[in-house]
Short mmCIF file of N, CA and C in Angstrom, two decimals:
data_model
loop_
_atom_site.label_atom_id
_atom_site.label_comp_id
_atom_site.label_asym_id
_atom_site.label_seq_id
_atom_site.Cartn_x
_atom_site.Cartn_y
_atom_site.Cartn_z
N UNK D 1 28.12 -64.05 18.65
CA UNK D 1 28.22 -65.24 17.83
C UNK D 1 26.98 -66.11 18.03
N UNK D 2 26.44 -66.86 17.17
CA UNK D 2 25.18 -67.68 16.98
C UNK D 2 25.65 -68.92 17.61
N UNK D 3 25.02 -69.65 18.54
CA UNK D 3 25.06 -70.75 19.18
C UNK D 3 24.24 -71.20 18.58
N UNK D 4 24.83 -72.60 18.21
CA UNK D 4 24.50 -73.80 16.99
C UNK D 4 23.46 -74.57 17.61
N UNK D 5 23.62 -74.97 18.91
CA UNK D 5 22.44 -75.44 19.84
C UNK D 5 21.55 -75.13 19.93
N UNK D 6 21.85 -73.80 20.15
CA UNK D 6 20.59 -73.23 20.35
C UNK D 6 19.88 -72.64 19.29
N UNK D 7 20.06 -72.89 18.45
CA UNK D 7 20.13 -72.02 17.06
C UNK D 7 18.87 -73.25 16.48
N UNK D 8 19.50 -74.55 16.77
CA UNK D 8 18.74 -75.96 16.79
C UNK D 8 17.35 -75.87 17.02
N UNK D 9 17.86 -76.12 18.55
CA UNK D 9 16.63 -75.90 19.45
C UNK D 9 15.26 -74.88 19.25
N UNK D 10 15.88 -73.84 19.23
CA UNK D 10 15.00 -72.22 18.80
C UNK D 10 14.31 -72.55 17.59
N UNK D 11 14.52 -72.90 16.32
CA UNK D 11 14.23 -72.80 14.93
C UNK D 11 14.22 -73.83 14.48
N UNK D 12 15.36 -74.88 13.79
CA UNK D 12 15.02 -75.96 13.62
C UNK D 12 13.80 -77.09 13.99
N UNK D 13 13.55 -77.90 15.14
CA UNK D 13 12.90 -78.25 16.14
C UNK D 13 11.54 -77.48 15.83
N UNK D 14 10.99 -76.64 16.01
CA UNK D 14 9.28 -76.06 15.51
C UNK D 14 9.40 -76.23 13.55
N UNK D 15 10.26 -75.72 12.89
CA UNK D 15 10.29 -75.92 11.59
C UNK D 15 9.97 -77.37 11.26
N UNK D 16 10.81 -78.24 11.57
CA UNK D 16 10.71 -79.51 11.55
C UNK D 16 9.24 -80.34 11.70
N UNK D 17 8.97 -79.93 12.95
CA UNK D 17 7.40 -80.25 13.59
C UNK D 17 6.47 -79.83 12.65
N UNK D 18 6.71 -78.77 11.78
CA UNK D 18 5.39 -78.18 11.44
C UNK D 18 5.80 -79.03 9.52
N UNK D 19 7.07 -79.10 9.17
CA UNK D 19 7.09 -79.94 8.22
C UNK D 19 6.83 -81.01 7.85
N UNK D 20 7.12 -82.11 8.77
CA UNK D 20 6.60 -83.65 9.31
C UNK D 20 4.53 -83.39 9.14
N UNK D 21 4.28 -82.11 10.55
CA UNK D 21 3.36 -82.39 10.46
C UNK D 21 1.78 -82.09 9.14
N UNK D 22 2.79 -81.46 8.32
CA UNK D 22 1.94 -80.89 6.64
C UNK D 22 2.17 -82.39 6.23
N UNK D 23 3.29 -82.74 6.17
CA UNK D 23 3.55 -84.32 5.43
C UNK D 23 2.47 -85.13 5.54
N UNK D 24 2.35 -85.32 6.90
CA UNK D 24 0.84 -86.37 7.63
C UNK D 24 -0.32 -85.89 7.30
N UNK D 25 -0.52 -84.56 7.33
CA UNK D 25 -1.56 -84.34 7.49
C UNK D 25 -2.32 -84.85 5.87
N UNK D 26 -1.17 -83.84 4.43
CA UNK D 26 -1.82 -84.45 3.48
C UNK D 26 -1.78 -85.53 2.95
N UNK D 27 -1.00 -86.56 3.46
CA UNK D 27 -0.37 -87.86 3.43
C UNK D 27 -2.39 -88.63 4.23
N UNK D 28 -2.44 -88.21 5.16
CA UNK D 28 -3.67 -88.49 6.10
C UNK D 28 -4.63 -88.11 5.03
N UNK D 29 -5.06 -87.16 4.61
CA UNK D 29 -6.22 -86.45 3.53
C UNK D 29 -6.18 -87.46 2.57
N UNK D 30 -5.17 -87.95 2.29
CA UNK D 30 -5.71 -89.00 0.88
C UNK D 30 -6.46 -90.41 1.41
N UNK D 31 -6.25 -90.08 2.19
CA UNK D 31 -7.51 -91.42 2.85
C UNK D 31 -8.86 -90.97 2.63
N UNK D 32 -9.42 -90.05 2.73
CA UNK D 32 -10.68 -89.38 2.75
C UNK D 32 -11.47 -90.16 3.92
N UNK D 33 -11.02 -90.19 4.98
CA UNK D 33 -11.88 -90.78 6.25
C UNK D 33 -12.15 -89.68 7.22
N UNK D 34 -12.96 -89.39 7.67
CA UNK D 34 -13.26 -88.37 8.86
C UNK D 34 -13.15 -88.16 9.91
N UNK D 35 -12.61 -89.69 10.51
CA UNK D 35 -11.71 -89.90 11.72
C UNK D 35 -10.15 -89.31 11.93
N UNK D 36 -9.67 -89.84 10.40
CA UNK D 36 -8.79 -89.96 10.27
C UNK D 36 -7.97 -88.53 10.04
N UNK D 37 -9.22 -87.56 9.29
CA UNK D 37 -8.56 -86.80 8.66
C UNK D 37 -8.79 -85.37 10.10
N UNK D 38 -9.66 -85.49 11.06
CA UNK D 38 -9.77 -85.20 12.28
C UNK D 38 -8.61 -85.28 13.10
N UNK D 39 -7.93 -86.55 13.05
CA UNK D 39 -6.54 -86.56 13.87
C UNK D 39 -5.66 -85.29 13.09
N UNK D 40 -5.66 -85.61 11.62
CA UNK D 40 -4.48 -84.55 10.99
C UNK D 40 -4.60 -83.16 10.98
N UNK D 41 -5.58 -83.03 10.93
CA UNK D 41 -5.60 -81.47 11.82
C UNK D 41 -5.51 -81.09 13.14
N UNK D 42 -5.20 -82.16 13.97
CA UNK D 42 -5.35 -81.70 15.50
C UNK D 42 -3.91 -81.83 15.66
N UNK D 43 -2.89 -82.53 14.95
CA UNK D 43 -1.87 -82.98 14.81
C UNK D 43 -1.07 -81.64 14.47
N UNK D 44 -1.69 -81.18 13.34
CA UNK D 44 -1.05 -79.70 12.26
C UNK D 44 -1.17 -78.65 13.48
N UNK D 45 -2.16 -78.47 14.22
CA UNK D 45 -2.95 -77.34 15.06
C UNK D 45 -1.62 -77.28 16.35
N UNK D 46 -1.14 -78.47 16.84
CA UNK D 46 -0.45 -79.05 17.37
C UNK D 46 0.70 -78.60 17.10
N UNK D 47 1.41 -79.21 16.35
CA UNK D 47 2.51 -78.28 15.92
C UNK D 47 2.36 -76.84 15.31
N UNK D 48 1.51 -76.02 15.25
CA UNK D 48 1.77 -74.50 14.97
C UNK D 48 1.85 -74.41 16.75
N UNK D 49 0.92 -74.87 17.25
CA UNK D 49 0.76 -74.37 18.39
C UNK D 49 2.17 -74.24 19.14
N UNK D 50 2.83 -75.18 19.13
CA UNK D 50 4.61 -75.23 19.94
C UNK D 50 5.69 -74.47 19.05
N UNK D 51 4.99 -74.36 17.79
CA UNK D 51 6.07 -73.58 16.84
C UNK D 51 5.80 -72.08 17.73
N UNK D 52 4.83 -71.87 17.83
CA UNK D 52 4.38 -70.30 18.26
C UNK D 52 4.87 -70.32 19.58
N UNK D 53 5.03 -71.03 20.74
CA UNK D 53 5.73 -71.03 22.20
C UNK D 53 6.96 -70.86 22.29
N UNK D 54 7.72 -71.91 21.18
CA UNK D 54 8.88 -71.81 21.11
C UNK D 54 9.28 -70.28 20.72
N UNK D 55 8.83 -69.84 19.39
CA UNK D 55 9.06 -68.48 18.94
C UNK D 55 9.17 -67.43 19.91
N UNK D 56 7.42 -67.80 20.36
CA UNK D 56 7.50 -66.54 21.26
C UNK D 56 8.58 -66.22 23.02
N UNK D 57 8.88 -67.72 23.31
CA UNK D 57 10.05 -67.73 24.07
C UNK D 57 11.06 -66.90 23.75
N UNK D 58 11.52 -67.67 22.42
CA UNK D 58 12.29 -66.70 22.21
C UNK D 58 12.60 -65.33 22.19
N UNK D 59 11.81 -64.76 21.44
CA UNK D 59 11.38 -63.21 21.38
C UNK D 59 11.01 -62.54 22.83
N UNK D 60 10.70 -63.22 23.56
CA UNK D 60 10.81 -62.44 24.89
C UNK D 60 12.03 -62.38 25.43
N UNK D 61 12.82 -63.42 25.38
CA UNK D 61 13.91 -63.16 26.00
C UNK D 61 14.63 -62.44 24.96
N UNK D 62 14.44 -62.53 23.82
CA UNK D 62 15.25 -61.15 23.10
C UNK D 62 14.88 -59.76 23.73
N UNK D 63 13.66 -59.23 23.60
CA UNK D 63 13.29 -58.04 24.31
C UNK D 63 13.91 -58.07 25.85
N UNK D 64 14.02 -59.43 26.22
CA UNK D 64 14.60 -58.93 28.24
C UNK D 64 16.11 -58.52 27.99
N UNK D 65 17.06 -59.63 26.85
CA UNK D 65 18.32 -59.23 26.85
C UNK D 65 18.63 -57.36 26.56
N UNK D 66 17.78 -56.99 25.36
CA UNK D 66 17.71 -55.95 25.01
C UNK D 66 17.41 -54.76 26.00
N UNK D 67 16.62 -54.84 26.80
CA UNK D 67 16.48 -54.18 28.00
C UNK D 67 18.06 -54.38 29.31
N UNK D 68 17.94 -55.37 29.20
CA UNK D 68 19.13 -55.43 30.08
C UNK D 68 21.01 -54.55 29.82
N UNK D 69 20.79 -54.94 28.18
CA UNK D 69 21.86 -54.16 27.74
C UNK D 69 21.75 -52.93 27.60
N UNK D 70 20.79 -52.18 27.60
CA UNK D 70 20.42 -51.01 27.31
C UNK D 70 20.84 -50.07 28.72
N UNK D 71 19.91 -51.00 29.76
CA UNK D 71 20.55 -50.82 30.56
C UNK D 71 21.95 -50.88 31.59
N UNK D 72 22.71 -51.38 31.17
CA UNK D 72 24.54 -51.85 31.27
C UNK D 72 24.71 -51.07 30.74
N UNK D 73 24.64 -50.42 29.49
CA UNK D 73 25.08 -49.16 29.13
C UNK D 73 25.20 -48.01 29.07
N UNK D 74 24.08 -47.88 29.70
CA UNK D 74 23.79 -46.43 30.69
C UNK D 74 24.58 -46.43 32.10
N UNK D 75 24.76 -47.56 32.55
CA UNK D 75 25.45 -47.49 33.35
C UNK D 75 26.70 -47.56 33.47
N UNK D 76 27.38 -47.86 32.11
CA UNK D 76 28.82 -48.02 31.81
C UNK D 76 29.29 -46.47 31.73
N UNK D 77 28.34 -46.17 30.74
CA UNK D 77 28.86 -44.46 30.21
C UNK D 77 28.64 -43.55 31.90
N UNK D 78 27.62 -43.96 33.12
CA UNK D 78 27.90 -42.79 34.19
C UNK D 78 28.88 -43.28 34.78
N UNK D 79 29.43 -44.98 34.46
CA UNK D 79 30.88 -44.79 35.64
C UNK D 79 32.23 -44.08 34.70
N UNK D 80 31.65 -44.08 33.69
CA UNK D 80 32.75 -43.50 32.89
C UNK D 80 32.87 -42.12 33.20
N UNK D 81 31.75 -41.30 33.46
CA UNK D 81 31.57 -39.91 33.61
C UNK D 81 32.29 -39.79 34.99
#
């Protein structure tokens, strides 16, 4: 079953970040300042960057669970034998 929390946390939470941060950024671009428009890309860069940590958190611990069960089950079927 999908845990709603975490379901949050995992996906929501980087989606969010990287939506907010397109908002600013071209929200920032209509200024046409070079200071300004310097922050909104370090801002955007910023959030891919934690979108990609978070992800890839995730996905590792998918591959460890996957290993782990793989292994429980090899070991289920020799106590069965």
């Amino acid at each position: 079953m999908i845990d709603i929390e975490e379901l949050s946390k995992r996906h929501l939470i980087p989606i969010s970040l990287i939506i907010v941060s397109m908002l600013t950024f071209f929200y920032l671009l209509s200024f046409n300042k070079i200071f300004i428009l310097l922050i909104a890309i370090y801002a955007f860069s910023v959030s891919i960057l934690l979108t990609f940590i978070f992800t890839g958190r995730m996905f590792i611990n998918y591959l460890k669970f996957r290993r782990f069960f793989k292994r429980l089950k090899k070991e289920i079927e020799k106590f069965k034998e």
